[in-house]
């Protein structure tokens, strides 16, 4: 069984940075981050496999960095140059197999989320 617990959310001004952390129990092969902005569908941001191979959604690839520590069993999402449009609930996700894109439906496990608010 895989459980995911996010932390690191909070309020920040436009242009600022935040680092989200997801603590994981279990050993999922693929992990990632999604977010849900107010009134919108969940959208994938970044994924990372056991070997460190990562992929990013175009909208964040120049500002967000995903990393994985297989010893501590955590993944991070470092976010830079945050904008008010990044305000959302951010979720850690996992699946036991290779990463398979950014459809929410393919991720078996979800954390409860951590709120990020970016003010202008």
PDB file of C-alpha atoms in Angstrom:
ATOM      1  CA  UNK A   1       0.000   0.000   0.000  1.00  0.00           C
ATOM      2  CA  UNK A   2       1.204   3.488  -0.846  1.00  0.00           C
ATOM      3  CA  UNK A   3       0.432   6.575   1.203  1.00  0.00           C
ATOM      4  CA  UNK A   4       1.418  10.091   0.299  1.00  0.00           C
ATOM      5  CA  UNK A   5       1.618  13.125   2.577  1.00  0.00           C
ATOM      6  CA  UNK A   6       2.337  16.564   1.160  1.00  0.00           C
ATOM      7  CA  UNK A   7       3.797  19.553   2.963  1.00  0.00           C
ATOM      8  CA  UNK A   8       5.359  22.893   2.138  1.00  0.00           C
ATOM      9  CA  UNK A   9       2.390  24.806   0.813  1.00  0.00           C
ATOM     10  CA  UNK A  10       1.604  28.302   1.957  1.00  0.00           C
ATOM     11  CA  UNK A  11       1.225  31.891   0.851  1.00  0.00           C
ATOM     12  CA  UNK A  12       3.833  33.692  -1.213  1.00  0.00           C
ATOM     13  CA  UNK A  13       4.009  36.866  -3.258  1.00  0.00           C
ATOM     14  CA  UNK A  14       4.202  36.852  -7.022  1.00  0.00           C
ATOM     15  CA  UNK A  15       7.733  36.077  -8.156  1.00  0.00           C
ATOM     16  CA  UNK A  16       8.500  34.076  -5.051  1.00  0.00           C
ATOM     17  CA  UNK A  17       9.451  30.433  -4.584  1.00  0.00           C
ATOM     18  CA  UNK A  18       8.138  27.458  -2.660  1.00  0.00           C
ATOM     19  CA  UNK A  19       9.313  23.896  -2.163  1.00  0.00           C
ATOM     20  CA  UNK A  20       6.726  21.184  -1.757  1.00  0.00           C
ATOM     21  CA  UNK A  21       7.654  17.850  -0.233  1.00  0.00           C
ATOM     22  CA  UNK A  22       5.835  14.531  -0.456  1.00  0.00           C
ATOM     23  CA  UNK A  23       6.613  11.793   2.048  1.00  0.00           C
ATOM     24  CA  UNK A  24       5.898   8.338   0.698  1.00  0.00           C
ATOM     25  CA  UNK A  25       5.300   4.950   2.228  1.00  0.00           C
ATOM     26  CA  UNK A  26       5.748   2.088  -0.195  1.00  0.00           C
ATOM     27  CA  UNK A  27       7.925   2.028  -3.298  1.00  0.00           C
ATOM     28  CA  UNK A  28       5.955   3.249  -6.289  1.00  0.00           C
ATOM     29  CA  UNK A  29       7.836   3.272  -9.560  1.00  0.00           C
ATOM     30  CA  UNK A  30       6.356   6.521 -10.781  1.00  0.00           C
ATOM     31  CA  UNK A  31       5.536   9.605  -8.738  1.00  0.00           C
ATOM     32  CA  UNK A  32       4.458  13.085  -9.611  1.00  0.00           C
ATOM     33  CA  UNK A  33       2.669  16.301  -8.846  1.00  0.00           C
ATOM     34  CA  UNK A  34      -0.718  17.531  -9.956  1.00  0.00           C
ATOM     35  CA  UNK A  35      -2.653  20.619  -9.042  1.00  0.00           C
ATOM     36  CA  UNK A  36      -6.216  21.829  -9.096  1.00  0.00           C
ATOM     37  CA  UNK A  37      -6.825  25.512  -9.557  1.00  0.00           C
ATOM     38  CA  UNK A  38     -10.106  27.019  -8.346  1.00  0.00           C
ATOM     39  CA  UNK A  39     -12.941  25.983 -10.613  1.00  0.00           C
ATOM     40  CA  UNK A  40     -10.723  23.899 -12.862  1.00  0.00           C
ATOM     41  CA  UNK A  41      -9.880  20.259 -13.492  1.00  0.00           C
ATOM     42  CA  UNK A  42      -6.836  18.574 -12.006  1.00  0.00           C
ATOM     43  CA  UNK A  43      -3.771  19.036 -14.195  1.00  0.00           C
ATOM     44  CA  UNK A  44      -0.468  17.221 -14.232  1.00  0.00           C
ATOM     45  CA  UNK A  45       2.718  19.182 -13.636  1.00  0.00           C
ATOM     46  CA  UNK A  46       5.645  16.801 -13.407  1.00  0.00           C
ATOM     47  CA  UNK A  47       6.453  13.116 -13.036  1.00  0.00           C
ATOM     48  CA  UNK A  48       9.552  11.223 -11.999  1.00  0.00           C
ATOM     49  CA  UNK A  49      10.447   7.538 -12.183  1.00  0.00           C
ATOM     50  CA  UNK A  50      12.605   5.417  -9.909  1.00  0.00           C
ATOM     51  CA  UNK A  51      15.718   6.139 -11.941  1.00  0.00           C
ATOM     52  CA  UNK A  52      15.186   9.899 -11.813  1.00  0.00           C
ATOM     53  CA  UNK A  53      13.780  10.270 -15.322  1.00  0.00           C
ATOM     54  CA  UNK A  54      11.402  13.207 -15.272  1.00  0.00           C
ATOM     55  CA  UNK A  55       8.865  14.900 -17.484  1.00  0.00           C
ATOM     56  CA  UNK A  56       7.153  18.248 -17.216  1.00  0.00           C
ATOM     57  CA  UNK A  57       4.011  19.868 -18.477  1.00  0.00           C
ATOM     58  CA  UNK A  58       4.856  22.695 -20.862  1.00  0.00           C
ATOM     59  CA  UNK A  59       3.240  25.302 -18.645  1.00  0.00           C
ATOM     60  CA  UNK A  60       5.723  24.719 -15.796  1.00  0.00           C
ATOM     61  CA  UNK A  61       8.835  23.189 -17.327  1.00  0.00           C
ATOM     62  CA  UNK A  62      10.875  26.384 -17.072  1.00  0.00           C
ATOM     63  CA  UNK A  63       9.835  27.205 -13.506  1.00  0.00           C
ATOM     64  CA  UNK A  64       9.294  23.957 -11.600  1.00  0.00           C
ATOM     65  CA  UNK A  65      11.775  21.182 -10.789  1.00  0.00           C
ATOM     66  CA  UNK A  66      10.880  17.733  -9.528  1.00  0.00           C
ATOM     67  CA  UNK A  67      13.346  15.570  -7.632  1.00  0.00           C
ATOM     68  CA  UNK A  68      13.267  12.251  -5.851  1.00  0.00           C
ATOM     69  CA  UNK A  69      15.186  10.848  -2.892  1.00  0.00           C
ATOM     70  CA  UNK A  70      14.872   7.056  -2.856  1.00  0.00           C
ATOM     71  CA  UNK A  71      16.656   6.822   0.507  1.00  0.00           C
ATOM     72  CA  UNK A  72      14.405   9.263   2.331  1.00  0.00           C
ATOM     73  CA  UNK A  73      11.459   8.128   0.209  1.00  0.00           C
ATOM     74  CA  UNK A  74      10.390  11.634  -0.687  1.00  0.00           C
ATOM     75  CA  UNK A  75       9.790  13.695  -3.780  1.00  0.00           C
ATOM     76  CA  UNK A  76      10.085  17.462  -3.980  1.00  0.00           C
ATOM     77  CA  UNK A  77       8.651  20.084  -6.264  1.00  0.00           C
ATOM     78  CA  UNK A  78      10.720  23.235  -6.302  1.00  0.00           C
ATOM     79  CA  UNK A  79       8.679  26.114  -7.717  1.00  0.00           C
ATOM     80  CA  UNK A  80      10.217  29.379  -8.872  1.00  0.00           C
ATOM     81  CA  UNK A  81       8.826  32.626 -10.284  1.00  0.00           C
ATOM     82  CA  UNK A  82       5.390  31.876  -8.943  1.00  0.00           C
ATOM     83  CA  UNK A  83       2.411  33.701 -10.395  1.00  0.00           C
ATOM     84  CA  UNK A  84      -1.098  34.292  -9.029  1.00  0.00           C
ATOM     85  CA  UNK A  85      -2.272  31.776 -11.630  1.00  0.00           C
ATOM     86  CA  UNK A  86      -0.287  29.086  -9.777  1.00  0.00           C
ATOM     87  CA  UNK A  87      -2.690  29.365  -6.855  1.00  0.00           C
ATOM     88  CA  UNK A  88      -4.051  25.863  -6.402  1.00  0.00           C
ATOM     89  CA  UNK A  89      -4.220  22.746  -4.285  1.00  0.00           C
ATOM     90  CA  UNK A  90      -1.138  20.679  -5.098  1.00  0.00           C
ATOM     91  CA  UNK A  91      -1.270  16.896  -4.946  1.00  0.00           C
ATOM     92  CA  UNK A  92       1.385  14.220  -4.823  1.00  0.00           C
ATOM     93  CA  UNK A  93       0.523  11.158  -6.921  1.00  0.00           C
ATOM     94  CA  UNK A  94       1.960   7.720  -7.561  1.00  0.00           C
ATOM     95  CA  UNK A  95       1.497   4.608  -9.644  1.00  0.00           C
ATOM     96  CA  UNK A  96       3.250   1.265  -9.387  1.00  0.00           C
ATOM     97  CA  UNK A  97       4.291   1.146 -13.044  1.00  0.00           C
ATOM     98  CA  UNK A  98       6.112   3.449 -15.443  1.00  0.00           C
ATOM     99  CA  UNK A  99       4.804   6.981 -15.665  1.00  0.00           C
ATOM    100  CA  UNK A 100       2.055   7.346 -18.234  1.00  0.00           C
ATOM    101  CA  UNK A 101       1.505  10.999 -18.966  1.00  0.00           C
ATOM    102  CA  UNK A 102      -0.599  13.556 -17.182  1.00  0.00           C
ATOM    103  CA  UNK A 103      -4.059  12.086 -17.093  1.00  0.00           C
ATOM    104  CA  UNK A 104      -5.311  11.980 -13.482  1.00  0.00           C
ATOM    105  CA  UNK A 105      -7.030   8.663 -14.170  1.00  0.00           C
ATOM    106  CA  UNK A 106      -3.780   6.704 -14.473  1.00  0.00           C
ATOM    107  CA  UNK A 107      -2.519   7.567 -11.002  1.00  0.00           C
ATOM    108  CA  UNK A 108      -3.656   5.039  -8.420  1.00  0.00           C
ATOM    109  CA  UNK A 109      -2.572   6.905  -5.311  1.00  0.00           C
ATOM    110  CA  UNK A 110      -3.157  10.507  -4.255  1.00  0.00           C
ATOM    111  CA  UNK A 111      -2.225  12.576  -1.244  1.00  0.00           C
ATOM    112  CA  UNK A 112      -4.677  14.953   0.423  1.00  0.00           C
ATOM    113  CA  UNK A 113      -2.977  17.983  -1.058  1.00  0.00           C
ATOM    114  CA  UNK A 114      -1.282  21.146   0.140  1.00  0.00           C
ATOM    115  CA  UNK A 115      -2.583  24.625  -0.617  1.00  0.00           C
ATOM    116  CA  UNK A 116      -0.475  27.199  -2.436  1.00  0.00           C
ATOM    117  CA  UNK A 117      -1.628  30.809  -2.635  1.00  0.00           C
ATOM    118  CA  UNK A 118       0.261  33.333  -4.722  1.00  0.00           C
ATOM    119  CA  UNK A 119      -0.678  36.962  -4.241  1.00  0.00           C
ATOM    120  CA  UNK A 120      -0.055  39.733  -6.730  1.00  0.00           C
TER     121      UNK A 120
END
